[in-house]
């Protein structure tokens, strides 16, 4: 009894057998194949009424191609002895927080992935592999995050493009937010002259402009004053450093 995959000729014989009204067992006997092989082939490819030999053969080749591309990987060990399940749970939580702040889901997942890698940078291929999404999804997400000042691009020593979140990313993002807010101030004050100074609508816009201007200046001032915090080691970082040897310097 032959084994292996069905050939295109065998599929054509199956289609002819179905057209003649033969049972699966009779078709299998003529092919010298197990009845289960013929049954599975027909059910997987549309059933006895819709089975087409050429479409079935093409679909099988495509499934085989996808399986060859999907290289199985075992679980990758995590650095610093981290608990893989705890890391996954944290990534989901952080992604949810970003989404609740108004960021789209895919962009939140990409940003979380970048934040939680020790290198602070990943290539598109690494993001695709980690998040199990298409390259197009990564490209779209990075483009969005760039407009928000949350990531930047650079080339590594192998000329690969890497997406980076460094110590200054949040400062740049805050400054971009302040600039956008300042534009709102200008737009609101333009409305005052258009709607007529002293009118209810103009007063409303002037109050908005004054409030937003105050907030924008506060954000800029706080971002400048706190910038050094992004470049200093936190207590958590120093705890990871090895303790000095007992007895002090030699």
PDB file of C-alpha atoms in Angstrom:
ATOM      1  CA  UNK A   1       0.000   0.000   0.000  1.00  0.00           C
ATOM      2  CA  UNK A   2       1.611   3.306  -1.033  1.00  0.00           C
ATOM      3  CA  UNK A   3       2.245   5.967   1.539  1.00  0.00           C
ATOM      4  CA  UNK A   4       3.135   9.638   1.514  1.00  0.00           C
ATOM      5  CA  UNK A   5       1.123  12.530   0.169  1.00  0.00           C
ATOM      6  CA  UNK A   6      -1.507  12.161  -2.476  1.00  0.00           C
ATOM      7  CA  UNK A   7      -0.351  13.066  -5.961  1.00  0.00           C
ATOM      8  CA  UNK A   8      -2.248  15.334  -8.306  1.00  0.00           C
ATOM      9  CA  UNK A   9      -3.191  12.288 -10.427  1.00  0.00           C
ATOM     10  CA  UNK A  10      -4.615  10.539  -7.357  1.00  0.00           C
ATOM     11  CA  UNK A  11      -6.676  13.619  -6.533  1.00  0.00           C
ATOM     12  CA  UNK A  12      -8.047  13.616 -10.058  1.00  0.00           C
ATOM     13  CA  UNK A  13      -9.085   9.975  -9.580  1.00  0.00           C
ATOM     14  CA  UNK A  14     -10.794  10.897  -6.332  1.00  0.00           C
ATOM     15  CA  UNK A  15     -12.706  13.638  -8.105  1.00  0.00           C
ATOM     16  CA  UNK A  16     -13.772  11.211 -10.846  1.00  0.00           C
ATOM     17  CA  UNK A  17     -14.821   8.632  -8.262  1.00  0.00           C
ATOM     18  CA  UNK A  18     -16.944  11.175  -6.418  1.00  0.00           C
ATOM     19  CA  UNK A  19     -18.521  12.302  -9.688  1.00  0.00           C
ATOM     20  CA  UNK A  20     -19.441   8.662 -10.427  1.00  0.00           C
ATOM     21  CA  UNK A  21     -21.014   8.306  -6.984  1.00  0.00           C
ATOM     22  CA  UNK A  22     -18.493   5.845  -5.563  1.00  0.00           C
ATOM     23  CA  UNK A  23     -18.077   5.509  -1.796  1.00  0.00           C
ATOM     24  CA  UNK A  24     -14.861   6.566  -0.085  1.00  0.00           C
ATOM     25  CA  UNK A  25     -13.912   2.918   0.517  1.00  0.00           C
ATOM     26  CA  UNK A  26     -14.249   2.050  -3.175  1.00  0.00           C
ATOM     27  CA  UNK A  27     -12.168   5.074  -4.241  1.00  0.00           C
ATOM     28  CA  UNK A  28      -9.530   4.185  -1.637  1.00  0.00           C
ATOM     29  CA  UNK A  29      -9.416   0.557  -2.870  1.00  0.00           C
ATOM     30  CA  UNK A  30      -8.788   1.697  -6.454  1.00  0.00           C
ATOM     31  CA  UNK A  31      -5.970   3.974  -5.264  1.00  0.00           C
ATOM     32  CA  UNK A  32      -4.588   1.339  -2.901  1.00  0.00           C
ATOM     33  CA  UNK A  33      -4.892   3.902  -0.111  1.00  0.00           C
ATOM     34  CA  UNK A  34      -6.502   3.711   3.349  1.00  0.00           C
ATOM     35  CA  UNK A  35     -10.133   4.778   3.382  1.00  0.00           C
ATOM     36  CA  UNK A  36      -9.258   7.310   6.098  1.00  0.00           C
ATOM     37  CA  UNK A  37      -6.824   9.035   3.717  1.00  0.00           C
ATOM     38  CA  UNK A  38      -9.486   9.579   1.087  1.00  0.00           C
ATOM     39  CA  UNK A  39     -12.099  10.600   3.647  1.00  0.00           C
ATOM     40  CA  UNK A  40      -9.781  13.164   5.236  1.00  0.00           C
ATOM     41  CA  UNK A  41      -8.747  14.521   1.833  1.00  0.00           C
ATOM     42  CA  UNK A  42     -12.318  15.091   0.679  1.00  0.00           C
ATOM     43  CA  UNK A  43     -13.621  16.556   3.941  1.00  0.00           C
ATOM     44  CA  UNK A  44     -10.644  18.919   4.210  1.00  0.00           C
ATOM     45  CA  UNK A  45     -11.212  20.241   0.696  1.00  0.00           C
ATOM     46  CA  UNK A  46     -14.862  21.131   0.503  1.00  0.00           C
ATOM     47  CA  UNK A  47     -16.672  17.798   0.873  1.00  0.00           C
ATOM     48  CA  UNK A  48     -17.951  15.405  -1.833  1.00  0.00           C
ATOM     49  CA  UNK A  49     -20.113  18.010  -3.571  1.00  0.00           C
ATOM     50  CA  UNK A  50     -17.446  20.743  -3.814  1.00  0.00           C
ATOM     51  CA  UNK A  51     -14.227  18.718  -4.124  1.00  0.00           C
ATOM     52  CA  UNK A  52     -11.955  19.851  -6.996  1.00  0.00           C
ATOM     53  CA  UNK A  53      -8.669  18.063  -7.645  1.00  0.00           C
ATOM     54  CA  UNK A  54      -6.678  21.112  -8.775  1.00  0.00           C
ATOM     55  CA  UNK A  55      -7.888  23.319  -5.891  1.00  0.00           C
ATOM     56  CA  UNK A  56      -7.253  20.541  -3.370  1.00  0.00           C
ATOM     57  CA  UNK A  57      -3.704  20.024  -4.668  1.00  0.00           C
ATOM     58  CA  UNK A  58      -2.939  23.748  -4.582  1.00  0.00           C
ATOM     59  CA  UNK A  59      -4.349  24.113  -1.052  1.00  0.00           C
ATOM     60  CA  UNK A  60      -2.208  21.207   0.170  1.00  0.00           C
ATOM     61  CA  UNK A  61       0.952  22.735  -1.317  1.00  0.00           C
ATOM     62  CA  UNK A  62       0.166  26.065   0.364  1.00  0.00           C
ATOM     63  CA  UNK A  63      -0.370  24.387   3.740  1.00  0.00           C
ATOM     64  CA  UNK A  64       2.919  22.529   3.330  1.00  0.00           C
ATOM     65  CA  UNK A  65       4.717  25.763   2.457  1.00  0.00           C
ATOM     66  CA  UNK A  66       3.352  27.506   5.551  1.00  0.00           C
ATOM     67  CA  UNK A  67       4.443  24.614   7.764  1.00  0.00           C
ATOM     68  CA  UNK A  68       7.993  24.783   6.358  1.00  0.00           C
ATOM     69  CA  UNK A  69       8.132  28.512   7.059  1.00  0.00           C
ATOM     70  CA  UNK A  70       6.920  28.114  10.645  1.00  0.00           C
ATOM     71  CA  UNK A  71      10.132  26.889  12.247  1.00  0.00           C
ATOM     72  CA  UNK A  72       9.298  25.502  15.699  1.00  0.00           C
ATOM     73  CA  UNK A  73      11.128  27.207  18.532  1.00  0.00           C
ATOM     74  CA  UNK A  74      11.448  26.164  22.108  1.00  0.00           C
ATOM     75  CA  UNK A  75      10.961  28.665  24.918  1.00  0.00           C
ATOM     76  CA  UNK A  76      13.834  31.129  25.034  1.00  0.00           C
ATOM     77  CA  UNK A  77      15.542  31.511  28.404  1.00  0.00           C
ATOM     78  CA  UNK A  78      15.021  34.961  29.937  1.00  0.00           C
ATOM     79  CA  UNK A  79      17.856  37.140  31.201  1.00  0.00           C
ATOM     80  CA  UNK A  80      18.549  37.684  34.898  1.00  0.00           C
ATOM     81  CA  UNK A  81      16.561  34.581  35.861  1.00  0.00           C
ATOM     82  CA  UNK A  82      13.238  36.297  35.162  1.00  0.00           C
ATOM     83  CA  UNK A  83       9.983  34.369  35.467  1.00  0.00           C
ATOM     84  CA  UNK A  84       8.627  34.059  31.897  1.00  0.00           C
ATOM     85  CA  UNK A  85       5.001  33.917  33.027  1.00  0.00           C
ATOM     86  CA  UNK A  86       5.416  36.955  35.273  1.00  0.00           C
ATOM     87  CA  UNK A  87       7.039  38.892  32.413  1.00  0.00           C
ATOM     88  CA  UNK A  88       4.168  38.031  30.048  1.00  0.00           C
ATOM     89  CA  UNK A  89       1.610  39.099  32.637  1.00  0.00           C
ATOM     90  CA  UNK A  90       3.446  42.367  33.197  1.00  0.00           C
ATOM     91  CA  UNK A  91       3.620  43.046  29.453  1.00  0.00           C
ATOM     92  CA  UNK A  92      -0.145  42.531  29.175  1.00  0.00           C
ATOM     93  CA  UNK A  93      -0.768  44.854  32.125  1.00  0.00           C
ATOM     94  CA  UNK A  94       1.521  47.593  30.794  1.00  0.00           C
ATOM     95  CA  UNK A  95      -0.045  47.311  27.330  1.00  0.00           C
ATOM     96  CA  UNK A  96      -3.481  47.742  28.883  1.00  0.00           C
ATOM     97  CA  UNK A  97      -2.357  50.871  30.740  1.00  0.00           C
ATOM     98  CA  UNK A  98      -1.044  52.391  27.498  1.00  0.00           C
ATOM     99  CA  UNK A  99      -4.308  51.560  25.741  1.00  0.00           C
ATOM    100  CA  UNK A 100      -6.310  53.180  28.539  1.00  0.00           C
ATOM    101  CA  UNK A 101      -4.267  56.338  28.000  1.00  0.00           C
ATOM    102  CA  UNK A 102      -5.572  56.448  24.420  1.00  0.00           C
ATOM    103  CA  UNK A 103      -2.863  54.628  22.468  1.00  0.00           C
ATOM    104  CA  UNK A 104      -4.047  52.026  19.888  1.00  0.00           C
ATOM    105  CA  UNK A 105      -3.549  48.373  20.836  1.00  0.00           C
ATOM    106  CA  UNK A 106      -0.864  47.406  18.307  1.00  0.00           C
ATOM    107  CA  UNK A 107       1.180  50.520  19.041  1.00  0.00           C
ATOM    108  CA  UNK A 108       0.871  49.799  22.771  1.00  0.00           C
ATOM    109  CA  UNK A 109       2.142  46.253  22.284  1.00  0.00           C
ATOM    110  CA  UNK A 110       5.147  47.439  20.268  1.00  0.00           C
ATOM    111  CA  UNK A 111       6.044  50.127  22.801  1.00  0.00           C
ATOM    112  CA  UNK A 112       5.729  47.697  25.703  1.00  0.00           C
ATOM    113  CA  UNK A 113       7.993  45.253  23.885  1.00  0.00           C
ATOM    114  CA  UNK A 114      10.634  47.958  23.431  1.00  0.00           C
ATOM    115  CA  UNK A 115      10.378  49.186  27.031  1.00  0.00           C
ATOM    116  CA  UNK A 116      10.825  45.710  28.514  1.00  0.00           C
ATOM    117  CA  UNK A 117      13.899  44.696  26.536  1.00  0.00           C
ATOM    118  CA  UNK A 118      17.214  45.367  28.275  1.00  0.00           C
ATOM    119  CA  UNK A 119      18.820  46.649  25.070  1.00  0.00           C
ATOM    120  CA  UNK A 120      16.135  49.322  24.653  1.00  0.00           C
ATOM    121  CA  UNK A 121      16.062  48.603  20.930  1.00  0.00           C
ATOM    122  CA  UNK A 122      14.799  45.898  18.570  1.00  0.00           C
ATOM    123  CA  UNK A 123      14.750  45.281  14.829  1.00  0.00           C
ATOM    124  CA  UNK A 124      11.526  44.853  12.882  1.00  0.00           C
ATOM    125  CA  UNK A 125      12.234  41.118  12.573  1.00  0.00           C
ATOM    126  CA  UNK A 126      12.660  40.800  16.343  1.00  0.00           C
ATOM    127  CA  UNK A 127       9.393  42.625  16.971  1.00  0.00           C
ATOM    128  CA  UNK A 128       7.586  40.432  14.433  1.00  0.00           C
ATOM    129  CA  UNK A 129       8.948  37.304  16.099  1.00  0.00           C
ATOM    130  CA  UNK A 130       8.147  38.404  19.642  1.00  0.00           C
ATOM    131  CA  UNK A 131       4.653  39.726  18.951  1.00  0.00           C
ATOM    132  CA  UNK A 132       3.739  37.182  16.242  1.00  0.00           C
ATOM    133  CA  UNK A 133       2.330  39.837  13.898  1.00  0.00           C
ATOM    134  CA  UNK A 134       2.983  40.901  10.308  1.00  0.00           C
ATOM    135  CA  UNK A 135       5.862  43.210   9.280  1.00  0.00           C
ATOM    136  CA  UNK A 136       3.233  45.673   8.013  1.00  0.00           C
ATOM    137  CA  UNK A 137       1.741  45.931  11.512  1.00  0.00           C
ATOM    138  CA  UNK A 138       5.165  46.724  12.951  1.00  0.00           C
ATOM    139  CA  UNK A 139       5.880  49.322  10.261  1.00  0.00           C
ATOM    140  CA  UNK A 140       2.565  51.077  10.855  1.00  0.00           C
ATOM    141  CA  UNK A 141       3.043  51.051  14.626  1.00  0.00           C
ATOM    142  CA  UNK A 142       6.575  52.453  14.452  1.00  0.00           C
ATOM    143  CA  UNK A 143       5.419  55.242  12.125  1.00  0.00           C
ATOM    144  CA  UNK A 144       2.731  56.205  14.643  1.00  0.00           C
ATOM    145  CA  UNK A 145       5.102  56.047  17.630  1.00  0.00           C
ATOM    146  CA  UNK A 146       7.610  58.229  15.785  1.00  0.00           C
ATOM    147  CA  UNK A 147       4.995  60.958  15.309  1.00  0.00           C
ATOM    148  CA  UNK A 148       4.465  60.883  19.080  1.00  0.00           C
ATOM    149  CA  UNK A 149       8.198  61.199  19.735  1.00  0.00           C
ATOM    150  CA  UNK A 150       8.213  57.845  21.553  1.00  0.00           C
ATOM    151  CA  UNK A 151      10.726  55.936  19.400  1.00  0.00           C
ATOM    152  CA  UNK A 152      13.575  56.751  17.050  1.00  0.00           C
ATOM    153  CA  UNK A 153      15.378  54.817  14.319  1.00  0.00           C
ATOM    154  CA  UNK A 154      19.071  54.045  14.052  1.00  0.00           C
ATOM    155  CA  UNK A 155      21.366  51.673  12.133  1.00  0.00           C
ATOM    156  CA  UNK A 156      23.441  49.070  13.948  1.00  0.00           C
ATOM    157  CA  UNK A 157      26.862  47.770  12.932  1.00  0.00           C
ATOM    158  CA  UNK A 158      25.203  45.351  10.478  1.00  0.00           C
ATOM    159  CA  UNK A 159      23.274  48.206   8.831  1.00  0.00           C
ATOM    160  CA  UNK A 160      19.996  46.875  10.181  1.00  0.00           C
ATOM    161  CA  UNK A 161      17.396  49.435  11.166  1.00  0.00           C
ATOM    162  CA  UNK A 162      16.658  49.330  14.885  1.00  0.00           C
ATOM    163  CA  UNK A 163      13.847  51.014  16.783  1.00  0.00           C
ATOM    164  CA  UNK A 164      15.052  52.621  19.973  1.00  0.00           C
ATOM    165  CA  UNK A 165      13.570  53.863  23.233  1.00  0.00           C
ATOM    166  CA  UNK A 166      16.385  55.603  25.081  1.00  0.00           C
ATOM    167  CA  UNK A 167      16.657  57.737  28.205  1.00  0.00           C
ATOM    168  CA  UNK A 168      15.498  60.872  26.395  1.00  0.00           C
ATOM    169  CA  UNK A 169      12.383  59.447  24.740  1.00  0.00           C
ATOM    170  CA  UNK A 170       9.942  60.605  27.409  1.00  0.00           C
ATOM    171  CA  UNK A 171      11.505  64.067  27.514  1.00  0.00           C
ATOM    172  CA  UNK A 172      11.123  64.433  23.763  1.00  0.00           C
ATOM    173  CA  UNK A 173       7.554  63.137  23.969  1.00  0.00           C
ATOM    174  CA  UNK A 174       6.656  65.642  26.676  1.00  0.00           C
ATOM    175  CA  UNK A 175       8.158  68.483  24.665  1.00  0.00           C
ATOM    176  CA  UNK A 176       6.232  67.375  21.575  1.00  0.00           C
ATOM    177  CA  UNK A 177       3.064  67.379  23.664  1.00  0.00           C
ATOM    178  CA  UNK A 178       3.836  70.873  24.924  1.00  0.00           C
ATOM    179  CA  UNK A 179       4.377  72.127  21.365  1.00  0.00           C
ATOM    180  CA  UNK A 180       1.071  70.640  20.246  1.00  0.00           C
ATOM    181  CA  UNK A 181      -0.653  72.260  23.214  1.00  0.00           C
ATOM    182  CA  UNK A 182       0.906  75.630  22.356  1.00  0.00           C
ATOM    183  CA  UNK A 183      -0.608  75.384  18.884  1.00  0.00           C
ATOM    184  CA  UNK A 184      -4.026  75.001  20.513  1.00  0.00           C
ATOM    185  CA  UNK A 185      -3.420  78.249  22.415  1.00  0.00           C
ATOM    186  CA  UNK A 186      -2.707  80.106  19.173  1.00  0.00           C
ATOM    187  CA  UNK A 187      -5.793  78.643  17.496  1.00  0.00           C
ATOM    188  CA  UNK A 188      -8.058  79.550  20.423  1.00  0.00           C
ATOM    189  CA  UNK A 189      -6.836  83.162  20.499  1.00  0.00           C
ATOM    190  CA  UNK A 190      -7.387  83.510  16.772  1.00  0.00           C
ATOM    191  CA  UNK A 191     -11.002  82.648  17.429  1.00  0.00           C
ATOM    192  CA  UNK A 192     -11.331  85.535  19.880  1.00  0.00           C
ATOM    193  CA  UNK A 193     -10.806  88.141  17.167  1.00  0.00           C
ATOM    194  CA  UNK A 194     -13.010  86.261  14.697  1.00  0.00           C
ATOM    195  CA  UNK A 195     -15.945  85.867  17.098  1.00  0.00           C
ATOM    196  CA  UNK A 196     -15.639  89.341  18.599  1.00  0.00           C
ATOM    197  CA  UNK A 197     -13.886  90.241  21.835  1.00  0.00           C
ATOM    198  CA  UNK A 198     -16.241  90.256  24.799  1.00  0.00           C
ATOM    199  CA  UNK A 199     -18.789  87.853  23.278  1.00  0.00           C
ATOM    200  CA  UNK A 200     -19.606  84.668  25.234  1.00  0.00           C
ATOM    201  CA  UNK A 201     -17.883  82.456  22.626  1.00  0.00           C
ATOM    202  CA  UNK A 202     -14.774  84.656  22.560  1.00  0.00           C
ATOM    203  CA  UNK A 203     -14.583  84.724  26.369  1.00  0.00           C
ATOM    204  CA  UNK A 204     -14.815  80.927  26.409  1.00  0.00           C
ATOM    205  CA  UNK A 205     -11.977  80.599  23.902  1.00  0.00           C
ATOM    206  CA  UNK A 206      -9.813  83.138  25.745  1.00  0.00           C
ATOM    207  CA  UNK A 207     -10.268  81.209  29.002  1.00  0.00           C
ATOM    208  CA  UNK A 208      -9.324  77.986  27.226  1.00  0.00           C
ATOM    209  CA  UNK A 209      -6.234  79.668  25.772  1.00  0.00           C
ATOM    210  CA  UNK A 210      -5.130  81.010  29.166  1.00  0.00           C
ATOM    211  CA  UNK A 211      -5.614  77.640  30.846  1.00  0.00           C
ATOM    212  CA  UNK A 212      -3.896  75.623  28.122  1.00  0.00           C
ATOM    213  CA  UNK A 213      -1.051  78.141  27.932  1.00  0.00           C
ATOM    214  CA  UNK A 214      -0.468  77.759  31.671  1.00  0.00           C
ATOM    215  CA  UNK A 215      -0.490  73.952  31.411  1.00  0.00           C
ATOM    216  CA  UNK A 216       1.837  73.993  28.386  1.00  0.00           C
ATOM    217  CA  UNK A 217       4.351  76.208  30.158  1.00  0.00           C
ATOM    218  CA  UNK A 218       4.119  74.018  33.263  1.00  0.00           C
ATOM    219  CA  UNK A 219       4.779  70.862  31.222  1.00  0.00           C
ATOM    220  CA  UNK A 220       7.786  72.459  29.508  1.00  0.00           C
ATOM    221  CA  UNK A 221       9.227  73.748  32.779  1.00  0.00           C
ATOM    222  CA  UNK A 222       8.712  70.427  34.589  1.00  0.00           C
ATOM    223  CA  UNK A 223      10.173  68.444  31.667  1.00  0.00           C
ATOM    224  CA  UNK A 224      13.311  70.613  31.683  1.00  0.00           C
ATOM    225  CA  UNK A 225      13.686  70.462  35.464  1.00  0.00           C
ATOM    226  CA  UNK A 226      13.188  66.703  35.647  1.00  0.00           C
ATOM    227  CA  UNK A 227      15.237  65.736  32.602  1.00  0.00           C
ATOM    228  CA  UNK A 228      18.219  64.664  34.657  1.00  0.00           C
ATOM    229  CA  UNK A 229      16.064  62.007  36.331  1.00  0.00           C
ATOM    230  CA  UNK A 230      16.043  60.121  33.038  1.00  0.00           C
ATOM    231  CA  UNK A 231      19.819  59.823  33.113  1.00  0.00           C
ATOM    232  CA  UNK A 232      20.391  58.769  36.705  1.00  0.00           C
ATOM    233  CA  UNK A 233      20.417  55.280  38.147  1.00  0.00           C
ATOM    234  CA  UNK A 234      17.405  54.435  40.257  1.00  0.00           C
ATOM    235  CA  UNK A 235      17.551  52.509  43.526  1.00  0.00           C
ATOM    236  CA  UNK A 236      16.348  49.423  41.642  1.00  0.00           C
ATOM    237  CA  UNK A 237      19.295  49.721  39.243  1.00  0.00           C
ATOM    238  CA  UNK A 238      21.889  50.016  41.983  1.00  0.00           C
ATOM    239  CA  UNK A 239      20.427  46.966  43.705  1.00  0.00           C
ATOM    240  CA  UNK A 240      21.356  44.886  40.651  1.00  0.00           C
ATOM    241  CA  UNK A 241      25.011  45.877  40.943  1.00  0.00           C
ATOM    242  CA  UNK A 242      27.329  43.484  42.827  1.00  0.00           C
ATOM    243  CA  UNK A 243      28.120  44.479  46.384  1.00  0.00           C
ATOM    244  CA  UNK A 244      31.723  45.520  47.148  1.00  0.00           C
ATOM    245  CA  UNK A 245      33.963  42.850  48.584  1.00  0.00           C
ATOM    246  CA  UNK A 246      34.155  42.616  52.361  1.00  0.00           C
ATOM    247  CA  UNK A 247      37.039  44.482  53.937  1.00  0.00           C
ATOM    248  CA  UNK A 248      36.974  47.504  51.616  1.00  0.00           C
ATOM    249  CA  UNK A 249      39.734  48.473  49.193  1.00  0.00           C
ATOM    250  CA  UNK A 250      42.980  46.614  49.232  1.00  0.00           C
TER     251      UNK A 250
END
